[in-house]
Amino acid sequence: MYKVTVGLEIHIELNTKSKMFCSCLNDSDEKEPNKNVCPICLAHPGVLPVINKEAVERVVKTGLALNCSIAKHSFFERKNYFYPDLPKGYQISQYQAPLCQNGYLDLPGLGKRIRIERIHLEEDTGSLHHPEKAAYSLVDFNRSGVPLMELVTEPDIASAQETREFVKELQLILRYLGVSDANMEKGEMRVEVNVSLRPEEQKEFGTKVEVKNLNSIKSVEKSIEFEIARQTAVLEKGEKIIQETRGWHDTKEITFSQRSKEQAHDYRYFPEPDLPPLDIQDDFLQEIQTEIVELPHQKRNRFAKEYHLSERENELYINQRGLSDYFEKVVSELRQWMSEKYGASIKEEEHQKLIKLASNYIATDLQALLKEKGVEFAEEKFLVTPENFAEFLSLIYTGEISSKIAKMVILEMFEKGGDPSQIIEDNGWQMVSDTDEIEKAAQEVIAANPKAMTDYQAGKQASLQFLIGQVMAKMKGRAKPETVSDILKRILI
Ligand code: ADP
Ligand code: ZN
Ligand code: MG
């Protein structure tokens, strides 16, 4: 058996309004090629780049959220190489003095800390398109000069699963911070994995292999699993691992050699003469610090303390900020309703019951509906206001509607919005409080089910449940099960 070591290099496109060194629009959804371009991002001679402050802020914000120290003094450098998607012949990047260093990210559930070596700021390249069967390629410079943040971890990760957790948690943090949409499928977040194996007893790391072109969390995970198996087989044969860069074939689900260490670039880095150094002031740092929102791990802890929900429900809210904001609005409406109705005498456990009820409808009924429609939750498109949702829940809580009616009411609310009391009235779904009507239904059910009656009288409790169900069905859910039960017992004695 071998120990697995993984380190990650992750490129993240920042969602700033404009590009890194010019005022062109930074729009990853632009379909028309070479629309958002100018002499600067096309590298015409004589142009001068200007640093995008918003991009610097986003990197610093990410660094602070990931517990990094922020360099008071840093600068840009030129990384020289030739490629058709890089018109300048060099990429402006940071090498010696990255903006952020020595941070970490704790993995929820795994009890593990992954150290972050550095986060620096650079620019993206253009993109190449290879039309099918054509003897040429096309270059689109819309992406050229888009602000790119590169994050490098220490080789602290020990499995494909840990890697997945790291990437997922990082993606969530980036979205919470609002620095990037971090959509891997759109190339907004690009993960390169470095994988090595070593015998259990060996101290120093084995030779690493780098895998590129991973465009989903699934391919990140699969490529590591593939490399573990491939490298194990090589080592088992007594052969050596070659240090190289490999690509990932998404449909075949294999890695393949792209270039070996001997062909590695010499980038001849040197300080970018056209840009001033970056000096970060304390008040700039403090201002950014105050803009950092509640982060996923903090929210996880708070939710666990405040709401006592199931693991599944918790993660649903942690992963979908919009949904959890909505849930919390409903909870606060419920709290208000409770204190208005019961005053100071409300008990925390009663409130917790309502919270559970609220979450149950949001995490189950609402999710099912959203899934059916194939959309994600967005409050601005959702027809049920938190007030109406809370009122709906209070009606269940006070027994004014049965769970059966509740299902019909909530469905109608999801579809058309509106006030639940009004919906109940319009549809004639109010509870029947007239016991004569319930008794009549009970008598009919008993007459139709004589065996259930004798079974119950002989001591079989399940028969009573069956009869209650029958009466409830006859009443179309418009009776309280407790009332039905009382009436049935009275008749059957
Ligand atoms: P290079 O000099 O080849 O760029 P670095 O030391 O800068 O290598 O590391 C690049 C990435 O590879 C980092 O994410 C680091 O954590 C990871 N890494 C370094 N050594 C190993 C190793 N032996 N096994 C797995 N990952 C490694
Ligand atoms: Zn431009
Ligand atoms: Mg390196």
XYZ file of C-alpha atoms and ligand atoms in Angstrom:
522
model
C 0.000 0.000 0.000
C 1.086 3.538 -0.784
C 0.368 6.835 0.868
C -1.347 9.327 -1.428
C -0.282 12.983 -1.553
C -2.221 15.620 -3.442
C -1.551 19.330 -3.879
C -3.747 21.671 -5.902
C -3.186 24.638 -8.181
C -6.478 26.396 -8.807
C -7.170 29.228 -11.232
C -10.225 31.331 -10.500
C -11.701 33.955 -12.810
C -12.741 36.980 -10.797
C -16.159 38.422 -11.578
C -15.080 42.054 -11.780
C -16.900 44.448 -14.089
C -13.843 45.129 -16.242
C -10.663 43.286 -17.174
C -7.409 43.250 -15.206
C -5.429 45.964 -16.989
C -7.931 47.680 -19.307
C -11.524 48.868 -19.183
C -12.937 46.163 -21.473
C -15.974 44.348 -20.142
C -15.265 41.136 -18.223
C -18.174 39.028 -19.397
C -17.758 35.261 -19.433
C -21.166 34.900 -21.100
C -20.230 36.928 -24.192
C -20.803 34.683 -27.205
C -19.604 36.982 -29.984
C -15.847 36.395 -30.392
C -13.425 39.315 -30.002
C -16.109 41.729 -28.878
C -14.640 42.815 -25.552
C -11.173 43.744 -26.754
C -8.978 46.846 -26.970
C -5.361 47.713 -27.816
C -4.279 46.803 -24.254
C -5.704 43.282 -24.067
C -4.745 42.713 -27.722
C -1.164 43.739 -26.869
C -0.706 46.522 -29.375
C 2.646 48.259 -29.107
C 2.906 51.341 -26.949
C -0.074 50.676 -24.677
C 0.066 50.854 -20.884
C -1.755 48.561 -18.469
C -3.580 49.946 -15.412
C -4.239 47.805 -12.318
C -7.886 46.982 -11.620
C -8.447 47.833 -7.937
C -11.577 45.705 -7.763
C -9.521 42.615 -8.688
C -6.934 43.369 -5.991
C -9.771 43.737 -3.461
C -11.233 40.382 -4.430
C -7.926 38.570 -4.020
C -7.272 40.241 -0.664
C -10.798 39.378 0.450
C -10.258 35.742 -0.507
C -6.900 35.746 1.272
C -8.416 37.120 4.462
C -11.276 34.613 4.351
C -8.704 31.826 3.951
C -6.586 32.991 6.877
C -3.649 34.190 4.767
C -1.249 36.943 5.604
C -1.575 39.756 3.104
C 1.604 41.203 1.659
C 1.956 44.882 2.511
C 4.189 45.200 -0.484
C 3.915 43.143 -3.626
C 4.413 43.603 -7.356
C 3.658 42.121 -10.770
C 6.070 40.218 -12.952
C 6.194 39.081 -16.537
C 5.987 35.363 -17.137
C 7.412 34.897 -20.605
C 6.291 32.206 -23.010
C 4.852 31.927 -26.470
C 1.395 30.660 -27.286
C -1.174 31.870 -29.845
C -3.703 32.768 -27.125
C -1.185 35.097 -25.456
C -0.666 38.113 -27.718
C 1.916 39.887 -25.541
C 4.217 36.861 -25.434
C 4.097 37.117 -21.667
C 1.481 36.929 -18.971
C 1.438 39.537 -16.218
C 1.517 37.531 -13.006
C 3.004 37.470 -9.515
C 5.888 35.173 -8.699
C 8.210 36.344 -5.952
C 5.719 38.422 -4.010
C 2.178 37.003 -4.077
C -0.581 39.088 -2.499
C -1.549 36.344 -0.018
C 0.489 33.640 1.697
C 0.363 30.991 4.419
C -3.348 30.479 4.847
C -5.474 27.438 5.434
C -8.907 25.971 4.891
C -10.511 23.563 7.345
C -12.544 20.776 5.818
C -15.947 20.322 7.387
C -16.701 16.825 8.502
C -13.189 15.543 7.826
C -11.526 17.341 10.722
C -8.636 18.266 8.493
C -6.745 21.466 7.780
C -5.332 22.063 4.302
C -2.647 24.731 4.229
C -2.652 27.279 1.435
C 0.781 28.234 0.226
C -0.155 31.308 -1.768
C -2.803 33.206 -3.677
C -1.694 35.589 -6.369
C -3.213 37.764 -9.057
C -2.615 37.434 -12.790
C -4.446 37.721 -16.097
C -6.187 35.083 -18.168
C -5.254 34.246 -21.756
C -7.482 34.282 -24.793
C -9.093 31.055 -25.880
C -8.423 28.863 -28.895
C -11.130 27.227 -30.963
C -10.466 24.338 -33.281
C -13.285 24.039 -35.816
C -13.918 20.462 -36.787
C -11.981 19.261 -39.858
C -10.486 22.742 -40.344
C -6.783 23.128 -41.016
C -6.633 26.206 -38.796
C -7.567 27.378 -35.311
C -9.383 30.509 -34.247
C -8.456 32.816 -31.401
C -10.996 34.632 -29.260
C -9.518 37.387 -27.109
C -12.642 38.109 -25.030
C -10.988 36.258 -22.143
C -7.599 37.849 -22.717
C -6.739 39.981 -19.687
C -9.590 38.760 -17.497
C -8.462 38.910 -13.851
C -7.365 35.509 -12.678
C -6.511 34.470 -9.155
C -4.240 31.497 -8.644
C -4.371 29.557 -5.404
C -1.752 26.930 -4.549
C -2.160 24.500 -1.677
C 0.541 22.721 0.258
C 0.610 18.974 -0.476
C -1.623 18.293 2.531
C -4.417 16.362 0.855
C -4.439 12.575 1.186
C -7.209 11.273 -1.069
C -9.625 11.945 -3.916
C -12.407 12.412 -1.383
C -10.477 15.052 0.583
C -9.741 16.827 -2.677
C -13.431 16.878 -3.551
C -14.303 18.298 -0.136
C -11.625 20.968 -0.472
C -12.765 22.034 -3.930
C -16.424 22.101 -2.893
C -15.746 24.133 0.235
C -13.498 26.572 -1.620
C -16.110 26.997 -4.336
C -18.723 27.753 -1.699
C -16.488 30.324 0.007
C -15.761 32.067 -3.311
C -19.489 32.287 -3.961
C -20.267 33.549 -0.462
C -17.574 36.194 -0.869
C -18.974 37.060 -4.289
C -15.500 37.141 -5.851
C -16.202 34.553 -8.544
C -19.098 32.464 -9.789
C -16.584 29.606 -9.644
C -18.443 27.474 -12.142
C -16.045 24.703 -13.154
C -18.050 23.714 -16.215
C -17.672 27.280 -17.534
C -13.952 27.394 -16.781
C -14.417 30.038 -14.097
C -12.633 27.721 -11.693
C -9.925 25.442 -13.105
C -8.323 22.840 -10.894
C -4.980 21.180 -11.544
C -4.126 18.259 -9.327
C -0.626 17.099 -8.373
C -0.571 13.487 -7.283
C 2.224 11.355 -5.870
C 2.536 8.060 -4.044
C 5.109 6.818 -1.566
C 5.547 3.631 0.451
C 3.995 3.857 3.955
C 7.395 3.892 5.657
C 8.979 6.508 3.374
C 9.278 10.036 4.790
C 9.911 12.126 1.708
C 7.255 12.605 -0.956
C 7.273 10.566 -4.133
C 7.574 12.031 -7.632
C 4.480 14.031 -8.523
C 2.422 14.033 -11.661
C 0.303 17.034 -12.588
C -3.110 16.588 -14.247
C -4.779 19.404 -16.206
C -8.035 20.023 -18.134
C -10.373 19.044 -15.314
C -13.715 20.731 -15.793
C -15.860 19.310 -13.043
C -15.519 18.163 -9.455
C -16.264 14.665 -10.672
C -13.352 14.690 -13.099
C -11.072 16.018 -10.350
C -12.013 13.064 -8.198
C -11.834 10.505 -11.014
C -8.485 11.725 -12.306
C -6.938 11.293 -8.856
C -8.383 7.809 -8.532
C -7.049 6.991 -11.984
C -3.576 8.334 -11.132
C -3.475 6.386 -7.863
C -4.215 3.171 -9.754
C -1.804 3.985 -12.605
C 1.069 4.995 -10.344
C 0.504 2.009 -8.062
C 0.845 -0.292 -11.074
C 4.058 1.447 -12.200
C 5.600 1.211 -8.711
C 4.498 -2.407 -8.314
C 6.451 -3.255 -11.453
C 9.499 -1.744 -9.765
C 9.563 1.150 -12.221
C 9.903 4.868 -11.497
C 7.223 7.536 -11.830
C 8.101 10.095 -14.467
C 7.551 13.694 -13.392
C 5.230 15.034 -16.060
C 2.091 16.944 -16.916
C -0.834 14.798 -17.972
C -4.171 15.678 -19.521
C -7.575 14.277 -18.597
C -9.736 12.584 -21.183
C -13.257 13.250 -20.020
C -15.098 10.519 -21.896
C -12.472 7.781 -21.638
C -11.813 8.811 -18.033
C -8.063 8.371 -18.308
C -5.032 10.640 -17.959
C -2.495 10.843 -20.789
C 1.009 12.262 -20.984
C 1.290 15.828 -22.310
C 4.811 16.907 -21.503
C 7.655 15.756 -19.295
C 9.784 17.785 -16.906
C 12.540 18.131 -19.520
C 10.160 20.085 -21.719
C 9.104 22.349 -18.838
C 9.149 26.076 -19.581
C 11.717 28.511 -18.348
C 9.554 31.563 -17.850
C 12.354 34.110 -17.323
C 10.289 36.076 -14.799
C 11.169 39.734 -14.273
C 9.294 42.652 -12.657
C 6.699 44.284 -14.895
C 8.195 47.690 -15.712
C 4.883 49.247 -16.799
C 3.101 48.812 -13.467
C 3.754 50.368 -10.069
C 4.267 48.067 -7.068
C 1.219 47.256 -4.951
C 1.324 48.824 -1.519
C -1.534 47.715 0.677
C -2.576 50.190 3.373
C -4.058 49.141 6.713
C -7.322 51.000 6.206
C -7.754 49.283 2.822
C -7.347 45.924 4.563
C -9.746 46.844 7.352
C -12.367 47.994 4.919
C -12.227 44.696 3.067
C -12.315 42.771 6.335
C -15.630 44.428 7.228
C -17.082 43.370 3.878
C -16.525 39.670 4.552
C -19.876 37.993 5.073
C -20.668 35.050 7.319
C -18.662 32.173 5.819
C -19.939 28.628 5.230
C -18.262 27.134 8.311
C -19.600 29.914 10.520
C -23.048 29.465 9.093
C -22.837 25.706 9.627
C -22.022 26.240 13.299
C -24.732 28.834 13.772
C -27.375 26.731 12.029
C -26.447 23.698 14.116
C -26.817 25.757 17.298
C -29.968 27.632 16.368
C -32.097 25.224 14.371
C -31.178 21.592 15.104
C -32.024 20.457 11.583
C -31.019 17.242 9.886
C -27.621 17.031 8.183
C -29.313 16.994 4.783
C -31.365 20.093 5.477
C -28.380 21.927 6.929
C -26.237 21.282 3.870
C -29.082 22.327 1.601
C -29.120 25.739 3.289
C -25.332 26.049 3.464
C -25.051 25.304 -0.256
C -27.872 27.625 -1.272
C -27.576 31.003 0.322
C -30.763 32.332 -1.228
C -32.760 29.449 0.128
C -31.316 29.793 3.623
C -31.998 33.534 3.641
C -35.585 32.746 2.797
C -35.787 30.047 5.453
C -34.455 32.465 8.057
C -36.987 35.099 7.047
C -39.770 32.564 7.547
C -38.321 31.609 10.939
C -38.252 35.221 12.020
C -41.853 35.728 10.879
C -42.818 32.665 12.893
C -41.070 33.996 15.974
C -42.997 37.213 15.638
C -46.283 35.416 15.142
C -45.640 33.265 18.220
C -44.812 36.155 20.466
C -47.878 38.055 19.275
C -50.118 35.082 19.933
C -48.617 33.629 23.069
C -46.746 36.618 24.483
C -43.961 35.959 26.949
C -45.200 32.455 27.662
C -43.889 30.933 24.413
C -41.585 28.028 24.914
C -38.391 27.532 22.945
C -39.285 23.926 22.167
C -42.586 25.038 20.643
C -40.722 27.477 18.472
C -38.322 24.694 17.483
C -41.284 22.578 16.419
C -42.379 25.337 14.079
C -38.869 25.726 12.703
C -38.771 21.999 11.945
C -42.146 22.266 10.259
C -40.964 25.224 8.166
C -37.798 23.451 7.140
C -39.701 20.322 6.317
C -41.888 22.120 3.775
C -38.934 24.036 2.332
C -36.584 21.069 2.122
C -39.144 18.546 0.925
C -42.234 19.960 -0.808
C -40.558 23.050 -2.213
C -37.480 21.122 -3.343
C -39.633 18.536 -5.103
C -41.480 21.284 -6.920
C -38.281 23.072 -7.949
C -36.815 19.802 -9.163
C -39.902 19.082 -11.222
C -39.547 22.488 -12.860
C -35.794 22.101 -13.223
C -35.035 25.481 -11.650
C -33.094 26.682 -8.636
C -34.657 28.643 -5.839
C -34.666 32.399 -6.357
C -36.656 34.495 -3.908
C -37.436 37.192 -6.455
C -39.191 34.599 -8.617
C -40.867 32.795 -5.740
C -44.529 33.672 -5.262
C -44.847 32.870 -1.576
C -43.766 35.706 0.700
C -42.155 34.751 4.020
C -45.203 36.260 5.779
C -47.616 34.020 3.870
C -45.395 31.003 4.373
C -45.287 31.642 8.112
C -49.045 32.092 8.230
C -49.484 28.796 6.423
C -47.315 27.065 9.019
C -49.195 28.676 11.886
C -52.446 27.253 10.491
C -50.990 23.753 10.649
C -49.539 24.403 14.083
C -52.857 25.484 15.557
C -54.668 22.599 13.883
C -56.779 24.823 11.672
C -55.850 22.661 8.709
C -54.897 19.001 8.569
C -51.679 17.844 6.935
C -53.699 16.627 3.988
C -55.271 20.027 3.369
C -51.882 21.613 4.034
C -50.408 19.758 1.046
C -53.112 21.176 -1.201
C -52.759 24.690 0.184
C -48.982 24.803 -0.180
C -49.178 23.507 -3.732
C -51.597 26.237 -4.645
C -49.388 28.820 -2.926
C -46.303 27.644 -4.837
C -48.197 27.850 -8.118
C -50.108 31.086 -7.649
C -48.938 32.789 -4.481
C -51.537 34.336 -2.221
C -52.745 34.333 1.337
C -53.281 30.816 2.760
C -56.454 31.764 4.697
C -57.919 33.151 1.507
C -56.987 30.025 -0.434
C -58.639 27.863 2.206
C -61.777 29.956 2.143
C -61.985 30.145 -1.651
C -61.701 26.366 -1.925
C -63.966 25.540 0.988
C -61.141 23.738 2.759
C -61.985 24.916 6.255
C -62.102 22.332 8.985
C -65.479 20.876 9.828
C -66.121 21.634 13.457
C -69.664 20.325 13.342
C -69.320 17.036 15.240
C -72.642 15.743 13.894
C -71.205 15.726 10.400
C -68.113 13.839 11.566
C -70.228 11.401 13.549
C -72.345 10.702 10.490
C -69.229 9.904 8.485
C -67.954 7.704 11.345
C -71.195 5.719 11.441
C -71.013 5.143 7.693
C -67.396 3.977 7.884
C -68.166 1.593 10.730
C -71.142 0.170 8.889
C -68.968 -0.474 5.850
C -66.155 -2.043 7.907
C -67.698 -4.358 10.485
C -64.549 -6.468 10.790
C -62.408 -3.467 11.734
C -64.967 -2.661 14.397
C -64.926 -6.122 15.970
C -61.125 -6.246 15.704
C -60.809 -2.978 17.557
C -63.278 -4.097 20.200
C -61.157 -7.234 20.589
C -58.191 -4.982 21.404
C -56.524 -4.404 18.044
C -55.353 -0.768 18.113
C -54.337 -0.755 14.438
C -57.985 -1.127 13.462
C -58.789 2.199 15.086
C -56.045 3.855 13.019
C -57.544 2.290 9.914
C -61.006 3.587 10.767
C -59.647 7.086 11.500
C -57.995 7.076 8.090
C -61.276 6.089 6.431
C -63.219 8.821 8.188
C -60.540 11.405 7.368
C -60.750 10.382 3.705
C -64.517 10.682 3.773
C -64.181 14.143 5.293
C -61.587 15.005 2.574
C -59.082 15.882 5.268
C -61.282 18.584 6.703
C -61.474 17.162 10.233
C -58.976 17.008 13.068
C -57.730 13.427 13.459
C -58.003 13.792 17.265
C -61.670 14.713 17.020
C -62.316 11.817 14.664
C -60.551 9.461 17.047
C -62.586 10.666 20.023
C -65.840 10.277 18.157
C -64.967 6.789 16.892
C -63.975 5.613 20.369
C -67.190 6.937 21.815
C -69.245 5.071 19.233
C -67.291 1.842 19.448
C -67.252 1.422 23.216
P 6.663 23.007 -8.932
O 7.976 23.571 -8.529
O 6.726 21.831 -9.802
O 5.699 24.055 -9.395
P 5.625 23.174 -6.295
O 6.434 22.740 -5.147
O 5.522 24.628 -6.558
O 6.074 22.405 -7.578
O 4.162 22.593 -6.094
C 3.168 22.710 -7.047
C 1.964 21.984 -6.506
O 2.244 20.613 -6.356
C 1.517 22.448 -5.135
O 0.099 22.420 -5.092
C 2.074 21.425 -4.204
O 1.271 21.267 -3.059
C 2.034 20.179 -5.035
N 3.081 19.214 -4.718
C 4.389 19.458 -4.518
N 5.044 18.321 -4.302
C 4.145 17.321 -4.371
C 4.210 15.898 -4.263
N 5.353 15.280 -4.062
N 3.072 15.207 -4.394
C 1.912 15.817 -4.639
N 1.787 17.129 -4.750
C 2.883 17.890 -4.633
Zn -9.117 45.484 -23.301
Mg 5.511 25.947 -8.305
